[in-house]
XYZ file of N, CA and C in Angstrom:
225
model
N 113.796 81.885 113.551
C 114.655 82.605 112.859
C 114.197 84.114 112.961
N 115.129 85.010 113.205
C 114.792 86.315 113.359
C 114.659 87.059 111.940
N 113.550 87.925 111.784
C 113.354 88.393 110.521
C 114.394 89.845 110.498
N 114.762 90.087 109.287
C 115.614 91.219 109.118
C 114.754 92.492 109.280
N 115.521 93.684 109.429
C 114.871 94.984 109.553
C 114.328 95.279 108.123
N 114.879 94.894 107.118
C 114.386 95.153 105.655
C 113.062 94.406 105.422
N 113.060 93.125 105.895
C 111.789 92.307 105.645
C 110.679 93.019 106.565
N 110.934 93.327 107.676
C 109.859 94.096 108.588
C 109.367 95.310 107.840
N 110.317 96.036 107.428
C 109.987 97.369 106.643
C 109.138 97.154 105.511
N 109.550 96.060 104.706
C 108.735 95.808 103.457
C 107.343 95.377 103.908
N 107.247 94.562 105.016
C 106.010 94.013 105.431
C 105.167 95.365 105.784
N 105.744 96.066 106.669
C 105.047 97.346 107.045
C 104.577 98.225 105.982
N 105.537 98.364 104.989
C 105.047 99.275 103.828
C 103.908 98.727 103.140
N 104.007 97.420 102.992
C 102.923 96.671 102.210
C 101.678 96.744 102.926
N 101.618 96.708 104.287
C 100.460 96.838 105.097
C 99.879 98.233 104.932
N 100.851 99.303 105.028
C 100.436 100.671 104.816
C 99.711 100.799 103.461
N 100.251 100.286 102.454
C 99.756 100.404 101.129
C 98.348 99.868 101.013
N 98.272 98.585 101.582
C 96.887 98.111 101.632
C 95.820 98.894 102.287
N 96.234 99.456 103.505
C 95.260 100.311 104.236
C 94.987 101.545 103.382
N 96.048 102.152 102.684
C 95.733 103.417 101.905
C 94.749 103.064 100.717
N 94.972 101.891 100.118
C 94.156 101.457 98.996
C 92.682 101.189 99.364
N 92.600 100.586 100.591
C 91.353 100.256 101.194
C 90.519 101.601 101.454
N 91.213 102.590 102.047
C 90.531 103.857 102.349
C 90.254 104.616 101.054
N 91.004 104.438 100.075
C 90.713 105.080 98.761
C 89.413 104.467 98.136
N 89.488 103.245 98.166
C 88.376 102.521 97.557
C 87.016 102.700 98.356
N 87.167 102.877 99.674
C 85.895 103.175 100.602
C 85.563 104.640 100.131
N 86.387 105.508 99.981
C 85.944 106.896 99.638
C 85.376 107.017 98.279
N 85.885 106.202 97.294
C 85.385 106.079 96.026
C 83.918 105.511 95.918
N 83.820 104.359 96.678
C 82.385 103.689 96.756
C 81.486 104.638 97.356
N 81.840 105.334 98.444
C 80.945 106.256 99.228
C 80.388 107.401 98.168
N 81.461 107.873 97.515
C 81.186 108.928 96.609
C 80.122 108.364 95.485
N 80.419 107.329 94.985
C 79.573 106.627 93.877
C 78.140 106.569 94.410
N 78.094 105.881 95.702
C 76.741 105.706 96.361
C 75.999 106.930 96.585
N 76.672 108.097 97.025
C 75.947 109.394 97.209
C 75.458 109.803 95.885
N 76.325 109.690 94.818
C 75.846 110.166 93.492
C 74.661 109.387 92.934
N 74.671 108.018 93.285
C 73.563 107.231 92.714
C 72.266 107.481 93.503
N 72.435 107.822 94.781
C 71.192 108.048 95.559
C 70.331 109.243 95.112
N 70.922 110.077 94.280
C 70.251 111.248 93.916
C 69.362 111.133 92.663
N 69.525 109.988 91.984
C 68.697 109.838 90.732
C 67.877 108.555 90.969
N 66.905 108.510 89.888
C 65.757 107.450 89.932
C 66.402 106.054 90.046
N 65.745 105.313 90.977
C 66.184 103.901 91.284
C 65.530 102.952 90.334
N 66.408 102.139 89.598
C 65.853 101.010 88.818
C 66.302 99.777 89.549
N 65.781 98.628 89.179
C 66.259 97.351 89.910
C 67.882 97.172 89.571
N 68.344 97.662 88.569
C 69.685 97.443 88.133
C 70.672 98.320 89.081
N 70.036 99.579 89.388
C 70.821 100.520 90.147
C 70.846 100.000 91.614
N 69.730 99.635 92.024
C 69.488 99.267 93.435
C 70.505 97.947 93.754
N 70.475 97.087 92.705
C 71.316 95.790 92.997
C 72.859 96.194 92.833
N 73.226 97.211 92.036
C 74.451 97.613 92.069
C 74.878 98.246 93.323
N 73.895 99.080 93.792
C 74.163 99.787 95.247
C 74.296 98.756 96.298
N 73.541 97.716 96.353
C 73.581 96.699 97.296
C 75.009 96.028 97.334
N 75.478 95.744 96.039
C 76.833 95.116 95.866
C 77.903 96.115 96.353
N 77.747 97.376 96.112
C 78.673 98.383 96.542
C 78.715 98.398 98.159
N 77.578 98.366 98.725
C 77.483 98.480 100.178
C 78.135 97.197 100.697
N 77.934 96.023 100.176
C 78.578 94.891 100.626
C 80.077 95.005 100.608
N 80.598 95.516 99.520
C 82.080 95.721 99.372
C 82.529 96.769 100.433
N 81.731 97.676 100.780
C 82.129 98.729 101.842
C 82.289 98.058 103.085
N 81.230 97.257 103.501
C 81.387 96.488 104.771
C 82.564 95.604 104.780
N 82.908 94.899 103.737
C 84.061 94.037 103.763
C 85.393 94.798 103.791
N 85.405 95.936 103.091
C 86.584 96.809 103.198
C 86.811 97.382 104.678
N 85.787 97.763 105.196
C 85.727 98.344 106.500
C 86.247 97.270 107.515
N 85.761 96.033 107.344
C 86.147 94.919 108.293
C 87.658 94.659 108.083
N 88.179 94.588 106.868
C 89.522 94.369 106.471
C 90.385 95.512 107.097
N 89.989 96.684 106.961
C 90.696 97.775 107.548
C 90.755 97.735 109.027
N 89.713 97.462 109.726
C 89.712 97.364 111.123
C 90.562 96.191 111.698
N 90.434 95.132 110.989
C 91.271 93.945 111.456
C 92.845 94.262 111.156
N 93.047 94.861 110.040
C 94.418 95.316 109.752
C 95.036 96.202 110.868
N 94.239 97.231 111.143
C 94.631 98.136 112.117
C 94.725 97.553 113.559
N 93.791 96.714 113.846
C 93.878 96.104 115.284
C 95.000 95.185 115.363
N 95.594 94.620 114.377
C 96.798 93.770 114.369
C 97.970 94.641 114.590
N 97.933 95.790 114.005
C 99.254 96.603 114.234
C 99.321 97.371 115.493
N 98.133 97.511 116.218
C 98.112 98.263 117.432
C 98.239 97.196 118.548
N 99.238 97.533 119.468
C 99.498 96.626 120.537
C 98.479 97.035 121.828
N 97.739 96.151 122.088
C 96.744 96.348 123.279
C 97.500 96.030 124.602
N 97.336 96.928 125.523
C 98.074 96.795 126.819
C 97.421 95.592 127.677
N 98.195 94.862 128.290
C 97.505 93.768 129.088
C 97.077 94.061 130.425
């Protein structure tokens, strides 16, 4: 069954929105990490920073996989 133009446009818009949200979240986490790195480290802040780094890695992987699906690689 052929998908309609509207369905494709909605899917593309949704994908674009996810990419923008991921980029925004990456920027926000990076900013927080930079701020946190300037003050004294406690076990709580270190564990929070580790969790933020894990989330950054996950977001970047999602972003790369999302972008690689949209780009057509020549054969």
